[in-house]
CSV table of C-alpha atoms and ligand atoms in Angstrom, one decimal:
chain,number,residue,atom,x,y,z
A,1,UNK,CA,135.1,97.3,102.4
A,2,UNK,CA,134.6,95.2,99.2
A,3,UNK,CA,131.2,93.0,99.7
A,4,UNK,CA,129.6,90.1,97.9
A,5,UNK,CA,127.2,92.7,96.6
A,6,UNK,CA,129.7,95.4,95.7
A,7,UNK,CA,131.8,92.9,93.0
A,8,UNK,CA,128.4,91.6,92.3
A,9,UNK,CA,127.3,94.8,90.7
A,10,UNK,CA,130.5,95.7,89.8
A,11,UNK,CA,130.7,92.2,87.4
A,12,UNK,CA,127.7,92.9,86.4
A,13,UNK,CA,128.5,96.4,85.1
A,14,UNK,CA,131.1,95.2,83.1
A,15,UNK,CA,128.9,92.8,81.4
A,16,UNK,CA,126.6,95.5,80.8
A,17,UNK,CA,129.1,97.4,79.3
A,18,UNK,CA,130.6,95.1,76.6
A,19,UNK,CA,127.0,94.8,75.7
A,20,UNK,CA,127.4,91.7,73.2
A,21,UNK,CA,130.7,91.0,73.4
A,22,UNK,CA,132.1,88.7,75.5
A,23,UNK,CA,134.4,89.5,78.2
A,24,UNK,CA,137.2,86.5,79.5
A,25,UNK,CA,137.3,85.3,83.0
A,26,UNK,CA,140.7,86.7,82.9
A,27,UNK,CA,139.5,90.0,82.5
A,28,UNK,CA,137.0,89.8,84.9
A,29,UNK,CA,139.5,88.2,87.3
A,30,UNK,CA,141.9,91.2,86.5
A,31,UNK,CA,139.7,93.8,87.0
A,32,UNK,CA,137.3,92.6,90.0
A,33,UNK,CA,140.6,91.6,91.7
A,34,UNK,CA,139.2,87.6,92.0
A,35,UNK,CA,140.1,84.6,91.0
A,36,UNK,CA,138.8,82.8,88.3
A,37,UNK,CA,136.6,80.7,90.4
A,38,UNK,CA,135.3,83.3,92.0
A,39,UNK,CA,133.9,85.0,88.9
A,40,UNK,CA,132.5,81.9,87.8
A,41,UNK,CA,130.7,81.3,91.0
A,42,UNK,CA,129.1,85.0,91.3
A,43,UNK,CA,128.3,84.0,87.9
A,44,UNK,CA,126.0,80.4,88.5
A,45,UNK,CA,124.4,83.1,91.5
A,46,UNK,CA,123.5,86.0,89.0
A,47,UNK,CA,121.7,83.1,87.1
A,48,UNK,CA,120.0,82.1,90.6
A,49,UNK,CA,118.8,86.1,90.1
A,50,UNK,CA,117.3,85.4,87.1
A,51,UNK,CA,120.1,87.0,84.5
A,52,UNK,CA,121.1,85.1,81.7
A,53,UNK,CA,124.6,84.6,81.1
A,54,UNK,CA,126.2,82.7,78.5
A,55,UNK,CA,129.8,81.2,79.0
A,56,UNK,CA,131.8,80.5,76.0
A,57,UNK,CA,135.2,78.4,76.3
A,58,UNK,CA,138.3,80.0,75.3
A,59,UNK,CA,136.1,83.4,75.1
A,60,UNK,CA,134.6,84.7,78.1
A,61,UNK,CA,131.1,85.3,79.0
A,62,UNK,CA,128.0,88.0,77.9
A,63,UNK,CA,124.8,88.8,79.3
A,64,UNK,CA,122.4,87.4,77.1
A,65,UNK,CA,119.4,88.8,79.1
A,66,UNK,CA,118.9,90.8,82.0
A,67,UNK,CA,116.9,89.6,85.0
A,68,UNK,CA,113.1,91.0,85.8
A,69,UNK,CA,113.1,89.2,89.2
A,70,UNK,CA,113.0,91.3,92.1
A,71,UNK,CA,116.0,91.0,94.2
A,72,UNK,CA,118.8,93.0,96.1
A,73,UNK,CA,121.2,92.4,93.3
A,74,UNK,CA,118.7,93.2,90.6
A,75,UNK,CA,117.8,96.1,92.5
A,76,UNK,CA,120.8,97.9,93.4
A,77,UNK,CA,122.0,97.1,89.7
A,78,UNK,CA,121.5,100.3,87.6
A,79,UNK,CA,120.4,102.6,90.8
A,80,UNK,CA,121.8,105.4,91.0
A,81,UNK,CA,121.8,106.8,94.4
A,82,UNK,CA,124.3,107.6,96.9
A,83,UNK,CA,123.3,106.1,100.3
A,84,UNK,CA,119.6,105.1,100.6
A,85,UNK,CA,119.4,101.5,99.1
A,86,UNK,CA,122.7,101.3,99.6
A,87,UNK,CA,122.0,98.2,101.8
A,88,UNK,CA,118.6,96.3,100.7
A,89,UNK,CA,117.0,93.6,102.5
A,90,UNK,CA,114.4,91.7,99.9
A,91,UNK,CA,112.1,89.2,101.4
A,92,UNK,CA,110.3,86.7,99.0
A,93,UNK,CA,107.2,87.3,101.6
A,94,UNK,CA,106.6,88.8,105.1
A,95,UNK,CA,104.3,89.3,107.4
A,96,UNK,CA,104.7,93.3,106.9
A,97,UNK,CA,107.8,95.3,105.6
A,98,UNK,CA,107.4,97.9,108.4
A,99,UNK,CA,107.8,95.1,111.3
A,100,UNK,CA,111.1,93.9,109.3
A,101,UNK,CA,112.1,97.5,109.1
A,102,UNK,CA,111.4,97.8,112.4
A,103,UNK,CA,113.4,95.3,114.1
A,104,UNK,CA,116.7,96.1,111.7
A,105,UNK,CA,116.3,99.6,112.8
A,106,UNK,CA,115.8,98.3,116.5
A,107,UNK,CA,119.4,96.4,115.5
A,108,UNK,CA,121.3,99.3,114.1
A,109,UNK,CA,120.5,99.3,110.1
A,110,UNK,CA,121.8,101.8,108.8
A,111,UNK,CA,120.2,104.8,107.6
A,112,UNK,CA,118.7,104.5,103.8
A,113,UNK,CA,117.9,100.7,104.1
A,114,UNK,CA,115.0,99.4,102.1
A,115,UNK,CA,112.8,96.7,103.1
A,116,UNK,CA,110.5,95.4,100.5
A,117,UNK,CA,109.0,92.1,99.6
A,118,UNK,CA,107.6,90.4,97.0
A,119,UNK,CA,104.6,89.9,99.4
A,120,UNK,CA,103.1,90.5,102.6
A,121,UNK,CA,100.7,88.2,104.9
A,122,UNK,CA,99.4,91.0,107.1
A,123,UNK,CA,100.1,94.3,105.1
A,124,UNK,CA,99.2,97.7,107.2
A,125,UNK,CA,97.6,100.7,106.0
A,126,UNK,CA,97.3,103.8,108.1
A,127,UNK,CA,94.6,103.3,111.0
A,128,UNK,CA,95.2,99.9,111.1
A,129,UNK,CA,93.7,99.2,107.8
A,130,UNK,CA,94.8,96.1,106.1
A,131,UNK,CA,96.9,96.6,103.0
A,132,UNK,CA,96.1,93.7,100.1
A,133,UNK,CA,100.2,93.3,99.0
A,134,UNK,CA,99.4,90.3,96.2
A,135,UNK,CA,102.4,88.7,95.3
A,136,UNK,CA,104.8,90.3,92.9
A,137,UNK,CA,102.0,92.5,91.7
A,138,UNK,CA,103.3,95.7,93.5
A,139,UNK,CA,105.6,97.3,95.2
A,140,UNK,CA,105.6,97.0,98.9
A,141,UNK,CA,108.7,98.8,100.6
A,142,UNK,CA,109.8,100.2,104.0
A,143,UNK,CA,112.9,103.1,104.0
A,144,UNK,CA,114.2,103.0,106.8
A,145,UNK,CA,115.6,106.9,107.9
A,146,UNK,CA,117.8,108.5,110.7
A,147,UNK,CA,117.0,112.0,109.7
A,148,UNK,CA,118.7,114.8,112.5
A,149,UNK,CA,115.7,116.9,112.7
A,150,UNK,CA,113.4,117.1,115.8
A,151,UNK,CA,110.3,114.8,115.7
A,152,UNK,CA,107.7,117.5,115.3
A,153,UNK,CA,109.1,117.4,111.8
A,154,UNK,CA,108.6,114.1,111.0
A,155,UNK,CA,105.2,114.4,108.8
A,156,UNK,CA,107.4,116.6,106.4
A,157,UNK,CA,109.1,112.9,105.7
A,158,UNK,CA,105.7,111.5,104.9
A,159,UNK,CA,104.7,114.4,102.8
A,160,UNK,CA,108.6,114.8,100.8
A,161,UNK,CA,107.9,110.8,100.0
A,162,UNK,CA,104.3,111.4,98.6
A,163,UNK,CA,105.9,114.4,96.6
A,164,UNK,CA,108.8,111.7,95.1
A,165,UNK,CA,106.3,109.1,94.1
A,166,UNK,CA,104.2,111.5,92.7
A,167,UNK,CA,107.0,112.8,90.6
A,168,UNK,CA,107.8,109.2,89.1
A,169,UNK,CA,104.4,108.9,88.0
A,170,UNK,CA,103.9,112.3,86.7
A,171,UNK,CA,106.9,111.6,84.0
A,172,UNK,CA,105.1,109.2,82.2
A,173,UNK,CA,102.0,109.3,79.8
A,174,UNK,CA,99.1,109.5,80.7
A,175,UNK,CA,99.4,109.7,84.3
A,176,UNK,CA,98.4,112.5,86.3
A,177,UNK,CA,98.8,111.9,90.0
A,178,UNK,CA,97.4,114.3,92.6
A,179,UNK,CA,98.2,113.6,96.3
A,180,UNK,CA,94.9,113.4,98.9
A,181,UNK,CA,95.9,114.9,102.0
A,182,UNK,CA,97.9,113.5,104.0
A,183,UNK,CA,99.4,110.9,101.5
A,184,UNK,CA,97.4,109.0,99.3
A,185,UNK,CA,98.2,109.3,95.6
A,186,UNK,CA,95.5,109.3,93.0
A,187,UNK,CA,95.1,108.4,89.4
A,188,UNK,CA,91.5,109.5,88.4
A,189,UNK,CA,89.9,109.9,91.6
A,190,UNK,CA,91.3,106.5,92.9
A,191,UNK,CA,93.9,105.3,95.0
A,192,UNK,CA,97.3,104.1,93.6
A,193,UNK,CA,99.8,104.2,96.1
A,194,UNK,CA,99.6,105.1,100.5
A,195,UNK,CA,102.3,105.9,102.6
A,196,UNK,CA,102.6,104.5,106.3
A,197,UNK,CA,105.2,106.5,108.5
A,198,UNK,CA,105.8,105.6,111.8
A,199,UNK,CA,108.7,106.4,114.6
A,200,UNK,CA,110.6,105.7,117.2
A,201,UNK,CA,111.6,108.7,118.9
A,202,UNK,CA,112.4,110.5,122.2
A,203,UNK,CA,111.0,113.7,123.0
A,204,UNK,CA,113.3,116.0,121.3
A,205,UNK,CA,115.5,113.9,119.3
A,206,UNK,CA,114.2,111.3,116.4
A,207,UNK,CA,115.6,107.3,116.6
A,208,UNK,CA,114.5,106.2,113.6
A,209,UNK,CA,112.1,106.7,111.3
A,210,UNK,CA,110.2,103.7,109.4
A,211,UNK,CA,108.4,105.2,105.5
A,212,UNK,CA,106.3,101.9,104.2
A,213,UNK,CA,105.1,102.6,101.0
A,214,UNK,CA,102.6,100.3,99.2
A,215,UNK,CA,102.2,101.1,95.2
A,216,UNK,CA,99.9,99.3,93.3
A,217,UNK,CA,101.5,98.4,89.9
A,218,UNK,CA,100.2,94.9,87.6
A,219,UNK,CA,97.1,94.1,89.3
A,220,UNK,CA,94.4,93.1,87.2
A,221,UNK,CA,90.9,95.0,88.0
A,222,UNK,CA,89.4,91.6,89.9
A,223,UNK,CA,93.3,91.3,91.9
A,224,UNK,CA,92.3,95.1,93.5
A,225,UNK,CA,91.2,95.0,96.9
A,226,UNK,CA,88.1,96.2,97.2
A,227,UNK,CA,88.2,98.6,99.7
A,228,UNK,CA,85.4,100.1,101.7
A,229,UNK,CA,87.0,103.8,102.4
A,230,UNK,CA,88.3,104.4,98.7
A,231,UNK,CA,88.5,103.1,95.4
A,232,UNK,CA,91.8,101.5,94.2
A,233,UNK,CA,93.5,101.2,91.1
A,234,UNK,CA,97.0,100.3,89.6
A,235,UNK,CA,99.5,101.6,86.9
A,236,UNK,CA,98.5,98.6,84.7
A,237,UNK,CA,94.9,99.7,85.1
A,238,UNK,CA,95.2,103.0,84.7
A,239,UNK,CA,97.7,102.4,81.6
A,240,UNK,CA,97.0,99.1,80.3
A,241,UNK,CA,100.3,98.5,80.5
A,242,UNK,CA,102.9,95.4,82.5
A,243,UNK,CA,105.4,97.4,84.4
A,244,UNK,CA,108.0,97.1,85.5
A,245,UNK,CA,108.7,96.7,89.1
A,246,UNK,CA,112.5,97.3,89.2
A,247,UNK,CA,112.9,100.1,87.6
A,248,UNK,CA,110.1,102.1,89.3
A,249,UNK,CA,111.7,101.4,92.8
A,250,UNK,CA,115.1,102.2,91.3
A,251,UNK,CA,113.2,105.7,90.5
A,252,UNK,CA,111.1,106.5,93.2
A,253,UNK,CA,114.6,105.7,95.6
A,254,UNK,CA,116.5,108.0,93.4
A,255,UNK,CA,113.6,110.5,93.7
A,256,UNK,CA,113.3,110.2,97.6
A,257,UNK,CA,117.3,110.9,97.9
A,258,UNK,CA,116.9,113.4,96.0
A,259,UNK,CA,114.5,115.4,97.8
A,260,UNK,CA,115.2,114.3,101.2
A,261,UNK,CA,118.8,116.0,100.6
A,262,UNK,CA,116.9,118.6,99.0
A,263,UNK,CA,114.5,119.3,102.1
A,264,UNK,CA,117.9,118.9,104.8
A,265,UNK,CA,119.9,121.6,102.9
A,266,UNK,CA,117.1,123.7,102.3
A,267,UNK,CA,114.5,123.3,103.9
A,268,UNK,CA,110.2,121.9,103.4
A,269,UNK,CA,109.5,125.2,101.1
A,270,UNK,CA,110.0,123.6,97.9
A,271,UNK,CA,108.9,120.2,98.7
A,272,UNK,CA,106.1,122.0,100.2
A,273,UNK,CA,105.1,123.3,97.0
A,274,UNK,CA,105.6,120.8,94.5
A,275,UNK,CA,103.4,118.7,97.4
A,276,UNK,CA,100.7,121.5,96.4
A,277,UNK,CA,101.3,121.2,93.0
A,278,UNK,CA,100.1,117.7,93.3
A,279,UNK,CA,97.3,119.0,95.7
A,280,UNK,CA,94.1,117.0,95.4
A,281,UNK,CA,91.4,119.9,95.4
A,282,UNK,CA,93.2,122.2,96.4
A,283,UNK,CA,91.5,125.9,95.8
A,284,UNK,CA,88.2,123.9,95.6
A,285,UNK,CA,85.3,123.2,98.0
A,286,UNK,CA,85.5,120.5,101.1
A,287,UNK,CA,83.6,119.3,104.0
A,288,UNK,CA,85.0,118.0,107.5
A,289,UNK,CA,82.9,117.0,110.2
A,290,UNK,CA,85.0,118.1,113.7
A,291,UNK,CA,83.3,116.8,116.7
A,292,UNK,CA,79.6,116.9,116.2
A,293,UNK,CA,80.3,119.9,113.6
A,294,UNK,CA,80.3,119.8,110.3
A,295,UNK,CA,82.1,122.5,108.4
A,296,UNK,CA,82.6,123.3,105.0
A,297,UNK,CA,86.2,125.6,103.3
A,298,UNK,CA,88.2,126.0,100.8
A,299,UNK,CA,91.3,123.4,101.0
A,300,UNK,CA,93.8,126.1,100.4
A,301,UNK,CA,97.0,124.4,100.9
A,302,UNK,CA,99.3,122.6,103.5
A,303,UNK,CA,101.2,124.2,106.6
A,304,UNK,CA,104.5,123.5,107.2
A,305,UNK,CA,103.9,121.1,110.2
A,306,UNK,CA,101.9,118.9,107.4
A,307,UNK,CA,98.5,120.1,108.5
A,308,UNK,CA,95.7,121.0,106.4
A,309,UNK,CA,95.1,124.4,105.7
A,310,UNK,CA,91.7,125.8,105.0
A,311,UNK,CA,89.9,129.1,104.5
A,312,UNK,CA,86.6,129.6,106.1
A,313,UNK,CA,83.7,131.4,104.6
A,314,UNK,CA,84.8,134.7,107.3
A,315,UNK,CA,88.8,134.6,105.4
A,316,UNK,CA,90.1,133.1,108.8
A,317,UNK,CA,92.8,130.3,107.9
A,318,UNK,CA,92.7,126.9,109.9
A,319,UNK,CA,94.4,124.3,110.4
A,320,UNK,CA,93.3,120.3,109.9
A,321,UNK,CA,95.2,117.6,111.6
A,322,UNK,CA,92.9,115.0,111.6
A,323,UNK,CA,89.2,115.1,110.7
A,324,UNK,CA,86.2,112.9,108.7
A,325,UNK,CA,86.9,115.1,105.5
A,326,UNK,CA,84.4,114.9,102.1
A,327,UNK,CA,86.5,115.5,99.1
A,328,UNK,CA,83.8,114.9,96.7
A,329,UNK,CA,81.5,117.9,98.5
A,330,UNK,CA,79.7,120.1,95.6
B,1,LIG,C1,97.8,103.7,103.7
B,1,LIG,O1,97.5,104.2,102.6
B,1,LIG,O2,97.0,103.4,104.5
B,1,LIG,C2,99.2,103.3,103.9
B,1,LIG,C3,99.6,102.0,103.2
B,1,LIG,C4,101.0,101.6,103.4
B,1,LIG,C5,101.3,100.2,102.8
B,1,LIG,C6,102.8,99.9,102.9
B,1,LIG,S1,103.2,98.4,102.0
B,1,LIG,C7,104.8,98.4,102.6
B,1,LIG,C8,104.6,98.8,104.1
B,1,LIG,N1,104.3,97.6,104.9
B,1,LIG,C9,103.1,97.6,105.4
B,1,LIG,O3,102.6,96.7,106.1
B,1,LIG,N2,102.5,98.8,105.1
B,1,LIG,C10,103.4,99.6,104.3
């Protein structure tokens, strides 16, 4: 099926590619397999995207500047996946990504469709914390996933995302993300980026599965929410750097389709391990309180089932799957 979008990124390959020259409408007609009018119509909407194009008679047109503005067009322009943000659904502001996710999972979307939005009203965090999402200052996006495995596998999802984001941020400079168990990434001791998964299943068979992710990315130090349970920072904080939004979704999609193939054809080992690669404090010292005790063991990995692992004082392992946990224990 040819779509809108499809001959939209398709045109705008083609610009791409003749870099400063300029291309003719015939051309584009020829090869897009549209009229004329058609090409010059997608063209006044890639300027409603924010590109620049610049039409010159007799000659043909040229992409003077491409656009920074989040959209599906300028999304799905330039990422190279193979099905998940195949179809993207961007929303100028919502109440939350997950409940959009939600109810185009509830009405068939199809598996690998993104939700994000430039910003969000009533943003969730895990324990139904709120989550600041300031407009166009990060990157607040729900995946939406039909994985065939049975639901007591799900956490794996949660764990294979923190492991992709964490791998986009480890490529650059300067940056040295660890992951606090179950999913928070770190720069420094502070928060960056939480993942929210939730699902819709039946008891031995998963419906759908719904990964929000929020990444803090331009905020200023007074735009951070200032959260009781953690400290929080963002990539322009950490780095002093503008970034730029596009082309870290673009990468931490291709990085999620990467490993989520990755973990169906062979399993959570290695995702497993690069997870404990970016362990926070892991082979060190914590503290849990579990019911009126309070305990303190080595954080000696993760089990496969995404709890926490821990070695007591005696060498007995044990496994965490929720508790009040100190990370900062001495
Ligand atoms: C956490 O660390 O508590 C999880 C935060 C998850 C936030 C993201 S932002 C996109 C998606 N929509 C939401 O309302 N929450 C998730």
């Amino acid at each position: 099926m040819v779509t809108i979008e499809s001959t939209r990124s398709k045109l705008i390959k083609l610009l791409a590619d003749a870099k400063e020259s300029y291309i003719s409408g015939q051309q584009l007609s020829e090869q897009l397999h549209i009229s004329r009018t058609a090409i010059w119509k997608h063209m006044k909407e890639l300027e409603k995207d924010g590109y620049v194009i610049e039409a010159k008679p007799k000659t043909g047109y040229r992409i003077k500047h491409f656009s920074e503005n989040v959209s599906a067009n300028t999304l799905k322009w330039g990422l190279n996946t193979s099905w998940l943000g195949k179809e993207i659904i961007h929303k100028s502001t919502v109440s939350s990504t997950q409940l959009v996710a939600h109810e185009a999972a509830r009405t068939n979307a199809a598996h690998g469709t993104v939700i994000i939005a430039d910003e969000q009203s009533s943003g969730r965090g895990r324990m139904d914390r709120v989550w600041h999402s300031k407009k166009g200052k990060g990157i607040w996006m729900s995946v939406i996933l039909r994985p065939e495995i049975p639901p007591y596998m799900a956490p794996q999802l949660t764990l294979m995302t923190a492991t992709a984001i964490a791998d986009v941020l480890d490529q650059y400079d300067g940056i040295n993300p660890k992951i606090k168990w179950p999913n928070d990434i770190l720069i420094e001791n502070k928060k960056v980026a939480g993942i929210l998964t939730e699902m819709q299943a039946e008891q031995d068979r998963i419906q759908y599965v719904v990964i929000g992710m929020g990444l803090n990315v331009n905020q200023a130090d007074n735009e951070l929410p200032d959260a009781i349970h953690y400290r929080a920072t963002s990539l322009r904080k950490e780095t002093a750097n503008e970034w730029q939004i596009i082309t870290l979704v673009q990468q931490i999609l291709q990085a999620m389709e990467a490993q989520y193939d990755t973990f169906l054809k062979r399993g959570f080992s290695e995702i497993k391990t690069k997870w404990e690669s970016y362990g926070f404090r892991i082979g060190e010292k914590i503290s849990y309180h579990q019911g009126r005790e309070n305990k303190q063991a080595i954080f000696s990995g993760i089990a496969a089932d995404g709890a926490l692992l821990v070695e007591l004082a005696n060498g007995n392992k044990e496994k965490i799957y929720s508790a009040e946990i100190d990370w900062f224990v001495e």
